[in-house]
Coordinates of C-alpha atoms in Angstrom, one line a residue:
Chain A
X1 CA -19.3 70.5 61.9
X2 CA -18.7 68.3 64.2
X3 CA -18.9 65.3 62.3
X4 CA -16.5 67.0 59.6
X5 CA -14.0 66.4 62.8
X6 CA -14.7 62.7 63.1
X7 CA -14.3 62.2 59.8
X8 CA -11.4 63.8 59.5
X9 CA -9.0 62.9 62.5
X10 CA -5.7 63.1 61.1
X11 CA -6.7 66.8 59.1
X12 CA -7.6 67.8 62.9
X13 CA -4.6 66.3 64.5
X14 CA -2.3 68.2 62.0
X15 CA -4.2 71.4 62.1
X16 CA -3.9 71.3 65.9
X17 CA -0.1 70.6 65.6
X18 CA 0.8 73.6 63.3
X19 CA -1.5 75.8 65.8
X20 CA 0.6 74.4 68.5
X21 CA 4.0 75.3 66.7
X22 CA 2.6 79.0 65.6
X23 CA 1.6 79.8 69.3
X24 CA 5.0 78.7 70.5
X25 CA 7.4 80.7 68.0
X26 CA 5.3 83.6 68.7
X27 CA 4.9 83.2 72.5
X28 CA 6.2 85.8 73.7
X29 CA 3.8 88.3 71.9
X30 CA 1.1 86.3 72.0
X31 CA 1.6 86.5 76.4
X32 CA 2.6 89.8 75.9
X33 CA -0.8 91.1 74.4
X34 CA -3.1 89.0 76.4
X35 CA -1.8 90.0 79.4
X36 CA -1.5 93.7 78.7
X37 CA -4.9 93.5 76.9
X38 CA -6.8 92.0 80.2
X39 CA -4.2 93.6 82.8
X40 CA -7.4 96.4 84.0
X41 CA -9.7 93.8 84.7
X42 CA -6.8 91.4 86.4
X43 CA -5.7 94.2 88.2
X44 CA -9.5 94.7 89.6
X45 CA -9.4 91.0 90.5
X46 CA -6.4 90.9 92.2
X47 CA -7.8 94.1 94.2
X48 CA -10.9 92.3 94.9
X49 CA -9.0 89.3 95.9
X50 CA -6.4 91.5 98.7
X51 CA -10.0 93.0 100.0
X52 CA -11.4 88.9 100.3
X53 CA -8.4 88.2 102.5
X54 CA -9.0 90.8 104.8
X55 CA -12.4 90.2 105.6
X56 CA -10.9 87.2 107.5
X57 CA -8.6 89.2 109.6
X58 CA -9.6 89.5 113.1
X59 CA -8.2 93.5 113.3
X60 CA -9.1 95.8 111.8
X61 CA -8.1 95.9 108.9
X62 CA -6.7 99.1 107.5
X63 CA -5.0 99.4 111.5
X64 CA -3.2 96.5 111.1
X65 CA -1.8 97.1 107.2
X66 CA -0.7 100.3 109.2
X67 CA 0.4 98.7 111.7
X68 CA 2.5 95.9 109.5
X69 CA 4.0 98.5 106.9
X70 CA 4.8 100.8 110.4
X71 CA 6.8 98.2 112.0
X72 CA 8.8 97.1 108.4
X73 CA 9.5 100.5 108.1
X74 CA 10.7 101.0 111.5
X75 CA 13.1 97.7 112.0
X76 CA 14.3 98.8 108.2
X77 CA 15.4 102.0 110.0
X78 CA 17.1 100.3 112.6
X79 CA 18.9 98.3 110.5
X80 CA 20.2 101.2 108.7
X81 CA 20.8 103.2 112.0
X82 CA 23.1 99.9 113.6
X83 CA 24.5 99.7 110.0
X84 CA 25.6 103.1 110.3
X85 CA 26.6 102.9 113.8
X86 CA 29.1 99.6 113.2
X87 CA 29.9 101.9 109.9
X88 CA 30.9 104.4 111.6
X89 CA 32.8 102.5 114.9
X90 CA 34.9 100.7 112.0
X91 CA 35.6 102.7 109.4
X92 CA 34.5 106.4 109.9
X93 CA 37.1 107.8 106.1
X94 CA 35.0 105.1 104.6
X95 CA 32.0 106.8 105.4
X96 CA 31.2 108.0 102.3
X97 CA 31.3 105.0 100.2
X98 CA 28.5 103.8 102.5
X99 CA 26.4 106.5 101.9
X100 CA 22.8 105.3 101.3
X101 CA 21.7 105.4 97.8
X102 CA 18.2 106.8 97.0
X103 CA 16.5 105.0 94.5
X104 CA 14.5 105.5 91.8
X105 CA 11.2 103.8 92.1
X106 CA 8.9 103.0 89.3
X107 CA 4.9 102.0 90.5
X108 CA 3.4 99.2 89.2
X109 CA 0.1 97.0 90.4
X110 CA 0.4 93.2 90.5
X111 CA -2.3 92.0 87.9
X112 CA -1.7 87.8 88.5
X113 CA 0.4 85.1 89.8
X114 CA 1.6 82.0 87.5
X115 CA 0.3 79.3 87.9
X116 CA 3.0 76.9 88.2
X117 CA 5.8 78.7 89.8
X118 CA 6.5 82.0 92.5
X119 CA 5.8 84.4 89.7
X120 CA 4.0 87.7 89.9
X121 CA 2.5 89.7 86.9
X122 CA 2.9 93.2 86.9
X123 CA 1.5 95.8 84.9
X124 CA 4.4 97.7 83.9
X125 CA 6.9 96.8 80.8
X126 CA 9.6 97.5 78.3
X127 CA 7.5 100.9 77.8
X128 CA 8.0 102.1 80.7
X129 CA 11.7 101.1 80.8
X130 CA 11.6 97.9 82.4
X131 CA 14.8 95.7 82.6
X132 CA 15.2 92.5 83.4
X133 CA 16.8 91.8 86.6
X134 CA 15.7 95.4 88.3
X135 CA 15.1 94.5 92.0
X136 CA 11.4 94.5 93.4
X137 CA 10.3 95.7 96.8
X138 CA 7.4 96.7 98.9
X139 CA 6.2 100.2 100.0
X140 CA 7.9 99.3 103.2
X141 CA 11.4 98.6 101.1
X142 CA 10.8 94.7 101.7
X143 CA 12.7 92.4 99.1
X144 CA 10.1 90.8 96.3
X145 CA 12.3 89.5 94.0
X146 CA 13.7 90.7 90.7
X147 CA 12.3 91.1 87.0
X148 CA 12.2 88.6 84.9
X149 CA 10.6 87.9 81.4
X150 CA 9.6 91.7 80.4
X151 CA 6.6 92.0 77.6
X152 CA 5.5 95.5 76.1
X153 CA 3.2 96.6 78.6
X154 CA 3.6 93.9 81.4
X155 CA 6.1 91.7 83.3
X156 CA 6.7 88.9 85.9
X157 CA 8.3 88.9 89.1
X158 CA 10.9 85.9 89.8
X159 CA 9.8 86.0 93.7
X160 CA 12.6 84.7 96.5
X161 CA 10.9 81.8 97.3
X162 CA 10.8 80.4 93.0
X163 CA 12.0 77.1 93.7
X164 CA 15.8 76.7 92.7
X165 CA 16.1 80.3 92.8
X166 CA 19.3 81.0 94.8
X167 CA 19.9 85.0 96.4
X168 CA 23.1 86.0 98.4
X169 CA 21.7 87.2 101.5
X170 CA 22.9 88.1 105.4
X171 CA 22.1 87.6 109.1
X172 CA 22.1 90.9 110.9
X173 CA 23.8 91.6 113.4
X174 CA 25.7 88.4 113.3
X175 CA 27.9 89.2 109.9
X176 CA 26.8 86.0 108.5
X177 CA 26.8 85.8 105.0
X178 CA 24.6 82.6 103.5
X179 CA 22.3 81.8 100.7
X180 CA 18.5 81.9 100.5
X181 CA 17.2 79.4 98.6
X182 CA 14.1 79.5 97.1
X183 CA 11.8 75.9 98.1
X184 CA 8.3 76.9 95.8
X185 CA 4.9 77.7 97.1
X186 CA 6.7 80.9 98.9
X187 CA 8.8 79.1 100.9
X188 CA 12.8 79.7 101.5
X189 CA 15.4 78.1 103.7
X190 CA 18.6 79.6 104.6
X191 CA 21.7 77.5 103.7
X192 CA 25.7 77.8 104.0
X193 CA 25.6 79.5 107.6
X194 CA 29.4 77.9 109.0
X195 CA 28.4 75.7 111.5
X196 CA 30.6 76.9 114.0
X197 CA 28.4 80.3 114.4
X198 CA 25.0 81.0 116.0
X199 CA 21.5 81.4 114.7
X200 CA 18.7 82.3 116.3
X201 CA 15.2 81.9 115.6
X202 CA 13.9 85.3 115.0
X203 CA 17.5 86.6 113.5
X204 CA 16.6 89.0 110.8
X205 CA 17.4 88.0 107.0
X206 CA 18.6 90.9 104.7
X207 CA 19.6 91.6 101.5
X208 CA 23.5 91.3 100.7
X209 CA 24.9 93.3 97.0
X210 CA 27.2 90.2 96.8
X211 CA 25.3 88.7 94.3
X212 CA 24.6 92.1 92.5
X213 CA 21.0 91.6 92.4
X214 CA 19.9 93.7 94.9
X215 CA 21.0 96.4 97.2
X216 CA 22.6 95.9 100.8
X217 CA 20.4 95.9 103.9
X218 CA 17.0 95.4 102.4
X219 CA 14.7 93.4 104.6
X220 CA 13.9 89.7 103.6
X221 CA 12.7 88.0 106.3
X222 CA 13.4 86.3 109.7
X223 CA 14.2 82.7 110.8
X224 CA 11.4 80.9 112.0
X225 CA 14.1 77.2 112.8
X226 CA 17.2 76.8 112.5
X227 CA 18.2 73.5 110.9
X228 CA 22.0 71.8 112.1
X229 CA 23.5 68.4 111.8
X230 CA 27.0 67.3 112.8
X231 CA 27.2 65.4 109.4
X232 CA 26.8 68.4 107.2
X233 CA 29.3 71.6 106.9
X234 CA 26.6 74.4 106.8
X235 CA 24.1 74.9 109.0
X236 CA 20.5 76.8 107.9
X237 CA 16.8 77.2 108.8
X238 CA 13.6 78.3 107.2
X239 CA 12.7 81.8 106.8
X240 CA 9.4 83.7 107.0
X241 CA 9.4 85.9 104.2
X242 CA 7.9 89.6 104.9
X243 CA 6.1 89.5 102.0
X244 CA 3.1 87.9 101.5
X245 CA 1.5 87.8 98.1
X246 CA -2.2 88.4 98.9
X247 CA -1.5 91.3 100.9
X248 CA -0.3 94.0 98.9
X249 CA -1.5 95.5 95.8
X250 CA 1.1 97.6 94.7
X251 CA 5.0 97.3 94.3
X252 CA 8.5 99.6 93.2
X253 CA 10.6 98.3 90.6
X254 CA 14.1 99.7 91.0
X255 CA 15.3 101.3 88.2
X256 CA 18.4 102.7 88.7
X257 CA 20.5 99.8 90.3
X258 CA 21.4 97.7 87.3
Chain B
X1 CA -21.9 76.5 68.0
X2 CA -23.7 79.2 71.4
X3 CA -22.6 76.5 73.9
X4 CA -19.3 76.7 72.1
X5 CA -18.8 80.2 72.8
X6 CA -20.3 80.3 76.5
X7 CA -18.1 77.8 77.1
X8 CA -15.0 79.5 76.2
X9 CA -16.2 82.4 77.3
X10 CA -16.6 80.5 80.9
X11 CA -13.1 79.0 80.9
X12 CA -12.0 82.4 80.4
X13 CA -13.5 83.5 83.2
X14 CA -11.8 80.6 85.2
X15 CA -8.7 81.3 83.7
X16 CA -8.7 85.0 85.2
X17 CA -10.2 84.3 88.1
X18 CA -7.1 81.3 88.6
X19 CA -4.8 84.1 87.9
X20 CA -5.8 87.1 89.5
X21 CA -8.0 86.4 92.7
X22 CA -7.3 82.4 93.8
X23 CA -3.4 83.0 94.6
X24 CA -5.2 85.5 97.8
X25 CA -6.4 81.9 98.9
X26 CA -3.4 79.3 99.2
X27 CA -4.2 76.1 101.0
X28 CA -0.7 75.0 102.5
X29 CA 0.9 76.9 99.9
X30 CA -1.2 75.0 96.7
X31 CA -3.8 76.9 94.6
X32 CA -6.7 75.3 93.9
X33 CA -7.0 75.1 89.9
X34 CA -10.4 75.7 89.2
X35 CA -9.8 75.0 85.8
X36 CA -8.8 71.8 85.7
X37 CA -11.4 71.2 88.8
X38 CA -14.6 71.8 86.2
X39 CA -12.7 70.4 83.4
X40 CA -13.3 67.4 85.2
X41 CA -16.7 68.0 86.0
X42 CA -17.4 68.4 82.6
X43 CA -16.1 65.3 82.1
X44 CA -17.7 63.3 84.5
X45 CA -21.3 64.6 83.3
X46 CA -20.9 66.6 79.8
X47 CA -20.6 65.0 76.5
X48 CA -17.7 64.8 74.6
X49 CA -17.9 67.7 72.3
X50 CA -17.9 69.9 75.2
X51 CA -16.0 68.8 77.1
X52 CA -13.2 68.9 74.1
X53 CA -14.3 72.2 73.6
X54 CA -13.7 73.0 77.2
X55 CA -10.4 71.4 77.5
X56 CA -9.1 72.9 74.5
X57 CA -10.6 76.4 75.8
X58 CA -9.4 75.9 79.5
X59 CA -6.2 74.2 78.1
X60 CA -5.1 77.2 76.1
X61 CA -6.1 80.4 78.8
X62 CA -3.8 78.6 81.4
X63 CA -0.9 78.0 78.6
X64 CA -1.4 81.8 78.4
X65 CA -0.4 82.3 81.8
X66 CA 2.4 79.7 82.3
X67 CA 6.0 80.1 81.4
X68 CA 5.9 76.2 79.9
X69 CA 5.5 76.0 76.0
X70 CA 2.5 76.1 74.5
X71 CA 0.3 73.3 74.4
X72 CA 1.5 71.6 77.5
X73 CA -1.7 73.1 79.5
X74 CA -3.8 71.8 76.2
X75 CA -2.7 68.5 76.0
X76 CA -2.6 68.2 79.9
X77 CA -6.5 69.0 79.6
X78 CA -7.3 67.1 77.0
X79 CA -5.7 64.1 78.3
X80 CA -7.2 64.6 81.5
X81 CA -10.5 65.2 80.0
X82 CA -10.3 61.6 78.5
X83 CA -8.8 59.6 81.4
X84 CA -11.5 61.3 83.5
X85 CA -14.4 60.1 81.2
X86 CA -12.6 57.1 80.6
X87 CA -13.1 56.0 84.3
X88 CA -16.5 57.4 85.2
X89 CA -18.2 55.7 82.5
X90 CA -16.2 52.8 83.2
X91 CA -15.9 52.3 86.8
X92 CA -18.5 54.8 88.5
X93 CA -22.0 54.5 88.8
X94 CA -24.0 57.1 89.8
X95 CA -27.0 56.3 91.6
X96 CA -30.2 56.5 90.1
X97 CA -34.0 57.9 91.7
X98 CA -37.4 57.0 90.1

Protein backbone atom coordinates (compact mmCIF):
# COMPACT_ATOMS: atom_id res chain seq x y z
CA UNK A 1 0.00 0.00 0.00
CA UNK A 2 2.21 2.14 0.90
CA UNK A 3 4.67 1.58 -1.66
CA UNK A 4 1.67 1.92 -4.30
CA UNK A 5 2.05 5.72 -2.85
CA UNK A 6 5.74 6.03 -3.66
CA UNK A 7 5.38 4.81 -6.70
CA UNK A 8 2.86 6.75 -7.70
CA UNK A 9 3.37 10.44 -6.50
CA UNK A 10 1.74 12.51 -8.98
CA UNK A 11 -1.65 9.84 -8.92
CA UNK A 12 -1.49 10.81 -4.96
CA UNK A 13 -0.87 14.45 -5.49
CA UNK A 14 -3.94 14.76 -7.88
CA UNK A 15 -6.16 12.57 -5.84
CA UNK A 16 -5.32 14.70 -2.81
CA UNK A 17 -6.09 17.95 -4.95
CA UNK A 18 -9.65 16.80 -6.22
CA UNK A 19 -10.39 15.75 -2.42
CA UNK A 20 -9.22 19.12 -1.51
CA UNK A 21 -11.60 20.95 -4.13
CA UNK A 22 -14.73 18.38 -3.12
CA UNK A 23 -14.40 19.28 0.68
CA UNK A 24 -14.29 22.99 -0.19
CA UNK A 25 -17.53 23.25 -2.59
CA UNK A 26 -19.21 21.26 -0.05
CA UNK A 27 -17.92 22.94 3.18
CA UNK A 28 -20.55 24.16 4.48
CA UNK A 29 -22.41 20.70 4.90
CA UNK A 30 -19.59 18.89 5.40
CA UNK A 31 -19.05 21.51 8.95
CA UNK A 32 -22.51 21.38 9.26
CA UNK A 33 -22.81 17.56 9.90
CA UNK A 34 -19.64 17.07 11.76
CA UNK A 35 -20.36 19.51 14.12
CA UNK A 36 -24.02 18.57 14.64
CA UNK A 37 -22.99 14.82 14.53
CA UNK A 38 -20.28 15.28 17.53
CA UNK A 39 -22.16 18.43 19.24
CA UNK A 40 -23.40 15.78 22.54
CA UNK A 41 -19.96 14.72 23.20
CA UNK A 42 -18.45 18.53 22.59
CA UNK A 43 -21.04 19.78 24.57
CA UNK A 44 -19.88 17.19 27.49
CA UNK A 45 -16.31 18.51 26.94
CA UNK A 46 -16.97 21.96 27.09
CA UNK A 47 -19.03 21.06 30.44
CA UNK A 48 -16.16 19.23 31.72
CA UNK A 49 -13.85 21.93 30.74
CA UNK A 50 -16.19 25.16 32.74
CA UNK A 51 -16.02 22.39 35.86
CA UNK A 52 -11.69 22.23 35.25
CA UNK A 53 -11.73 25.98 35.57
CA UNK A 54 -13.37 26.18 38.70
CA UNK A 55 -11.51 23.91 40.58
CA UNK A 56 -8.91 26.65 40.46
CA UNK A 57 -11.06 29.29 41.99
CA UNK A 58 -10.23 30.13 45.42
CA UNK A 59 -14.37 30.61 46.37
CA UNK A 60 -16.50 28.56 46.31
CA UNK A 61 -17.57 27.97 43.51
CA UNK A 62 -21.20 27.71 42.88
CA UNK A 63 -21.23 31.12 45.62
CA UNK A 64 -19.29 33.06 43.49
CA UNK A 65 -21.17 32.12 39.86
CA UNK A 66 -24.07 33.36 42.17
CA UNK A 67 -22.52 35.84 43.23
CA UNK A 68 -21.16 37.12 39.60
CA UNK A 69 -24.59 36.54 37.68
CA UNK A 70 -26.28 38.46 41.03
CA UNK A 71 -24.18 41.50 40.64
CA UNK A 72 -24.64 41.57 36.37
CA UNK A 73 -28.13 41.25 37.00
CA UNK A 74 -28.22 43.93 39.58
CA UNK A 75 -26.00 46.87 37.73
CA UNK A 76 -28.25 45.72 34.51
CA UNK A 77 -31.13 46.89 36.67
CA UNK A 78 -29.70 50.00 37.56
CA UNK A 79 -28.91 50.78 34.34
CA UNK A 80 -32.33 50.38 33.30
CA UNK A 81 -33.69 52.17 36.52
CA UNK A 82 -31.24 55.54 35.70
CA UNK A 83 -32.21 54.97 32.06
CA UNK A 84 -35.63 55.36 33.01
CA UNK A 85 -35.13 57.98 35.45
CA UNK A 86 -33.09 60.41 32.72
CA UNK A 87 -36.22 58.99 30.42
CA UNK A 88 -38.48 60.09 32.35
CA UNK A 89 -36.73 63.80 33.61
CA UNK A 90 -36.42 64.44 29.64
CA UNK A 91 -39.04 63.31 27.88
CA UNK A 92 -41.93 61.88 30.05
CA UNK A 93 -44.90 61.84 26.29
CA UNK A 94 -41.97 59.85 25.02
CA UNK A 95 -42.34 57.37 27.51
CA UNK A 96 -43.74 54.89 25.67
CA UNK A 97 -41.51 54.58 22.77
CA UNK A 98 -38.91 53.66 25.47
CA UNK A 99 -40.80 50.98 26.86
CA UNK A 100 -38.57 47.95 27.45
CA UNK A 101 -38.93 45.23 25.03
CA UNK A 102 -39.15 41.59 26.31
CA UNK A 103 -37.42 39.28 24.28
CA UNK A 104 -37.73 36.13 22.99
CA UNK A 105 -35.00 33.90 24.04
CA UNK A 106 -34.02 30.75 22.43
CA UNK A 107 -31.48 28.21 24.78
CA UNK A 108 -28.60 26.86 23.27
CA UNK A 109 -25.18 25.15 24.95
CA UNK A 110 -21.86 26.29 23.59
CA UNK A 111 -20.29 22.96 22.06
CA UNK A 112 -16.61 24.61 20.91
CA UNK A 113 -14.55 27.56 20.18
CA UNK A 114 -12.63 28.02 16.62
CA UNK A 115 -9.59 27.79 16.59
CA UNK A 116 -8.34 30.63 14.91
CA UNK A 117 -10.62 33.41 15.71
CA UNK A 118 -13.36 34.65 18.75
CA UNK A 119 -15.83 32.24 17.58
CA UNK A 120 -18.20 30.12 19.59
CA UNK A 121 -20.07 26.89 18.43
CA UNK A 122 -23.46 26.53 19.51
CA UNK A 123 -25.79 23.76 19.32
CA UNK A 124 -28.68 25.29 17.93
CA UNK A 125 -29.36 25.96 13.96
CA UNK A 126 -31.46 26.86 10.98
CA UNK A 127 -33.94 24.17 12.63
CA UNK A 128 -34.59 25.79 15.33
CA UNK A 129 -34.99 29.14 13.47
CA UNK A 130 -31.69 30.54 13.72
CA UNK A 131 -30.80 33.80 11.82
CA UNK A 132 -27.89 35.10 11.16
CA UNK A 133 -27.17 38.26 12.94
CA UNK A 134 -29.64 37.45 16.02
CA UNK A 135 -27.85 39.06 19.06
CA UNK A 136 -26.32 36.66 21.84
CA UNK A 137 -26.26 37.25 25.58
CA UNK A 138 -25.77 35.69 28.88
CA UNK A 139 -28.31 34.50 31.57
CA UNK A 140 -27.39 37.68 33.14
CA UNK A 141 -28.40 39.68 29.69
CA UNK A 142 -24.58 40.38 29.11
CA UNK A 143 -23.66 41.08 25.33
CA UNK A 144 -21.89 37.81 23.47
CA UNK A 145 -21.89 38.75 20.16
CA UNK A 146 -24.14 37.96 17.27
CA UNK A 147 -24.84 34.88 14.94
CA UNK A 148 -22.96 34.21 12.38
CA UNK A 149 -22.46 31.27 9.86
CA UNK A 150 -25.82 29.11 10.74
CA UNK A 151 -25.59 25.15 9.78
CA UNK A 152 -28.73 22.72 10.17
CA UNK A 153 -28.33 21.83 13.59
CA UNK A 154 -25.48 24.13 14.88
CA UNK A 155 -23.94 27.66 14.63
CA UNK A 156 -21.07 30.07 15.56
CA UNK A 157 -21.02 33.08 17.60
CA UNK A 158 -18.98 36.19 16.05
CA UNK A 159 -17.92 37.26 19.75
CA UNK A 160 -17.13 41.29 20.46
CA UNK A 161 -13.70 40.87 20.84
CA UNK A 162 -13.30 38.90 16.86
CA UNK A 163 -10.54 40.91 15.74
CA UNK A 164 -11.76 43.71 13.15
CA UNK A 165 -15.15 43.23 14.36
CA UNK A 166 -16.51 46.77 14.91
CA UNK A 167 -20.00 47.21 17.42
CA UNK A 168 -21.60 50.76 18.13
CA UNK A 169 -21.55 50.86 21.68
CA UNK A 170 -22.02 53.76 24.79
CA UNK A 171 -20.56 55.00 28.08
CA UNK A 172 -23.17 55.26 30.65
CA UNK A 173 -23.92 57.73 32.32
CA UNK A 174 -21.71 59.97 30.33
CA UNK A 175 -23.84 59.91 26.82
CA UNK A 176 -20.83 58.96 24.96
CA UNK A 177 -21.42 57.18 22.01
CA UNK A 178 -18.02 55.33 20.54
CA UNK A 179 -17.08 52.14 18.88
CA UNK A 180 -15.84 48.81 20.34
CA UNK A 181 -13.49 47.27 18.42
CA UNK A 182 -12.77 43.94 18.50
CA UNK A 183 -8.53 43.22 19.07
CA UNK A 184 -8.62 38.93 18.96
CA UNK A 185 -7.90 36.57 21.77
CA UNK A 186 -11.11 38.40 23.65
CA UNK A 187 -9.75 41.53 23.79
CA UNK A 188 -11.61 45.05 22.87
CA UNK A 189 -10.57 48.64 22.97
CA UNK A 190 -12.92 51.51 22.96
CA UNK A 191 -12.24 54.00 20.15
CA UNK A 192 -13.89 57.43 18.81
CA UNK A 193 -14.70 58.87 22.43
CA UNK A 194 -14.24 63.06 21.51
CA UNK A 195 -11.35 63.97 23.26
CA UNK A 196 -12.78 66.81 24.84
CA UNK A 197 -14.97 64.51 27.24
CA UNK A 198 -14.14 62.33 30.24
CA UNK A 199 -13.55 58.69 30.83
CA UNK A 200 -13.06 56.98 33.66
CA UNK A 201 -11.58 53.70 34.38
CA UNK A 202 -14.38 51.67 35.61
CA UNK A 203 -17.10 53.58 33.30
CA UNK A 204 -19.54 50.98 32.30
CA UNK A 205 -19.67 49.90 28.40
CA UNK A 206 -23.23 49.14 26.97
CA UNK A 207 -24.92 48.24 24.09
CA UNK A 208 -26.18 51.10 21.73
CA UNK A 209 -29.23 50.04 18.76
CA UNK A 210 -27.23 52.51 16.53
CA UNK A 211 -25.76 49.93 14.67
CA UNK A 212 -28.95 47.70 14.69
CA UNK A 213 -27.22 44.79 15.97
CA UNK A 214 -28.29 44.68 19.18
CA UNK A 215 -30.64 46.22 21.67
CA UNK A 216 -29.98 49.51 23.73
CA UNK A 217 -28.62 49.18 27.30
CA UNK A 218 -27.27 45.74 27.31
CA UNK A 219 -24.16 45.35 29.40
CA UNK A 220 -20.72 44.95 27.67
CA UNK A 221 -18.18 45.61 29.77
CA UNK A 222 -16.22 48.28 31.72
CA UNK A 223 -12.93 50.26 31.03
CA UNK A 224 -10.10 48.96 32.65
CA UNK A 225 -7.47 52.33 30.83
CA UNK A 226 -8.28 54.93 29.17
CA UNK A 227 -5.96 55.57 26.25
CA UNK A 228 -5.44 59.77 25.02
CA UNK A 229 -2.94 61.55 23.02
CA UNK A 230 -3.03 65.22 21.94
CA UNK A 231 -2.00 64.04 18.33
CA UNK A 232 -5.05 62.00 17.71
CA UNK A 233 -8.93 63.27 17.54
CA UNK A 234 -10.56 60.33 19.65
CA UNK A 235 -9.65 59.25 22.70
CA UNK A 236 -10.37 55.33 23.94
CA UNK A 237 -9.21 52.64 26.39
CA UNK A 238 -9.42 48.93 26.77
CA UNK A 239 -12.40 47.18 28.02
CA UNK A 240 -12.95 44.10 30.27
CA UNK A 241 -15.58 42.25 28.66
CA UNK A 242 -18.24 40.60 31.26
CA UNK A 243 -18.10 37.62 29.55
CA UNK A 244 -15.71 35.20 29.84
CA UNK A 245 -15.72 32.12 27.56
CA UNK A 246 -14.84 29.39 30.04
CA UNK A 247 -17.26 30.33 32.38
CA UNK A 248 -20.53 29.75 31.20
CA UNK A 249 -22.13 26.88 29.61
CA UNK A 250 -25.23 28.11 28.38
CA UNK A 251 -26.40 31.15 26.28
CA UNK A 252 -30.00 33.04 24.70
CA UNK A 253 -30.04 33.81 21.12
CA UNK A 254 -32.46 36.59 20.57
CA UNK A 255 -34.96 35.80 18.22
CA UNK A 256 -37.22 38.38 17.82
CA UNK A 257 -34.97 41.54 17.24
CA UNK A 258 -34.00 41.25 13.67
CA UNK B 1 -3.35 -0.36 8.33
CA UNK B 2 -4.52 -0.69 12.84
CA UNK B 3 -1.90 2.05 13.56
CA UNK B 4 -3.60 3.86 10.75
CA UNK B 5 -6.79 3.90 12.32
CA UNK B 6 -5.62 4.55 16.01
CA UNK B 7 -4.02 7.21 14.73
CA UNK B 8 -6.83 8.94 13.33
CA UNK B 9 -8.83 7.90 15.83
CA UNK B 10 -6.20 9.84 18.30
CA UNK B 11 -6.11 13.01 16.28
CA UNK B 12 -9.64 13.07 16.58
CA UNK B 13 -9.57 12.94 19.91
CA UNK B 14 -7.09 15.98 19.93
CA UNK B 15 -9.19 17.69 17.58
CA UNK B 16 -12.19 17.67 20.11
CA UNK B 17 -10.44 18.07 22.90
CA UNK B 18 -8.68 21.55 20.99
CA UNK B 19 -12.23 22.54 20.43
CA UNK B 20 -14.28 21.88 23.23
CA UNK B 21 -12.17 21.79 26.57
CA UNK B 22 -8.61 23.74 25.79
CA UNK B 23 -10.31 27.26 25.06
CA UNK B 24 -11.36 26.92 29.40
CA UNK B 25 -7.38 27.23 29.48
CA UNK B 26 -6.05 30.43 27.63
CA UNK B 27 -2.44 31.27 28.34
CA UNK B 28 -2.34 35.23 27.72
CA UNK B 29 -5.21 34.83 25.54
CA UNK B 30 -3.39 31.84 23.13
CA UNK B 31 -4.64 28.22 23.08
CA UNK B 32 -2.26 25.79 23.15
CA UNK B 33 -2.78 23.59 19.88
CA UNK B 34 -2.34 20.22 20.93
CA UNK B 35 -2.60 19.11 17.55
CA UNK B 36 0.03 20.57 15.98
CA UNK B 37 2.08 20.07 19.40
CA UNK B 38 2.13 16.01 18.82
CA UNK B 39 2.15 16.40 15.17
CA UNK B 40 5.52 17.50 15.88
CA UNK B 41 6.28 14.92 18.21
CA UNK B 42 5.46 12.50 15.81
CA UNK B 43 7.77 13.99 13.71
CA UNK B 44 10.60 14.26 15.70
CA UNK B 45 10.44 10.45 16.71
CA UNK B 46 7.77 8.58 14.24
CA UNK B 47 8.45 7.49 10.78
CA UNK B 48 7.18 8.97 7.98
CA UNK B 49 4.14 6.99 7.12
CA UNK B 50 2.77 8.09 10.35
CA UNK B 51 3.45 10.78 10.76
CA UNK B 52 1.83 11.60 7.04
CA UNK B 53 -0.95 9.78 8.26
CA UNK B 54 -1.13 11.94 11.26
CA UNK B 55 -0.75 15.16 9.67
CA UNK B 56 -3.23 14.44 7.12
CA UNK B 57 -5.60 13.10 10.00
CA UNK B 58 -4.85 16.02 12.45
CA UNK B 59 -4.68 18.40 9.33
CA UNK B 60 -8.27 17.64 8.25
CA UNK B 61 -10.25 17.57 12.04
CA UNK B 62 -8.89 21.12 12.62
CA UNK B 63 -9.91 22.32 8.80
CA UNK B 64 -13.24 20.97 10.24
CA UNK B 65 -13.41 23.47 12.83
CA UNK B 66 -11.87 26.58 11.09
CA UNK B 67 -13.65 29.03 9.03
CA UNK B 68 -10.43 29.04 6.43
CA UNK B 69 -10.84 26.71 3.31
CA UNK B 70 -10.27 23.45 3.33
CA UNK B 71 -6.92 22.17 3.19
CA UNK B 72 -5.15 25.09 4.68
CA UNK B 73 -4.94 23.08 8.23
CA UNK B 74 -3.72 19.97 5.92
CA UNK B 75 -1.18 21.43 4.15
CA UNK B 76 -0.12 23.56 7.21
CA UNK B 77 0.46 19.97 8.94
CA UNK B 78 1.93 18.40 6.40
CA UNK B 79 4.41 21.06 5.75
CA UNK B 80 5.13 21.25 9.28
CA UNK B 81 5.44 17.69 9.57
CA UNK B 82 8.33 17.76 6.96
CA UNK B 83 10.25 20.93 8.03
CA UNK B 84 10.04 19.41 11.62
CA UNK B 85 11.70 16.03 10.45
CA UNK B 86 13.69 17.88 8.12
CA UNK B 87 15.64 19.59 11.04
CA UNK B 88 15.79 16.88 13.72
CA UNK B 89 17.37 14.50 11.59
CA UNK B 90 19.45 17.11 10.34
CA UNK B 91 20.49 19.32 13.04
CA UNK B 92 19.47 17.42 16.39
CA UNK B 93 21.06 14.70 18.01
CA UNK B 94 19.56 13.00 20.62
CA UNK B 95 21.75 11.62 23.07
CA UNK B 96 22.43 8.12 23.25
CA UNK B 97 22.79 5.44 26.67
CA UNK B 98 24.42 2.02 26.47
Amino acid sequence: MYSFFTKHKLVVLLFFISVLLILNLSSQSVRGKFSSLLSPVQSLLWRVGTSGTEIFSEVSKERAQELKTENLFLRQELLLLQEVTKENERLREAFDTFAREEFDLLFAEIIGKEIERDVLLLNKGARDDVKQGMPVITESRVVVGSIGEVFNDTSKVLLLSLKDRVSDVKVHTRELIGVLRGQGRYGVLLDLIPQEEELKKGDLVITSALGGIFPDNLLIGEIRSVEKSDLTAFQGGKVELFFKVGKENSLFILTNYL
Amino acid sequence: MKKGLLIVLAFFILSLLQVSFLPHFPIGGWVINIVLVSLILVAALGSIKIGVEAALAGGFFLDIYSHLPFGFWMILSLALFFVIRYIVRNYVRFPQYI
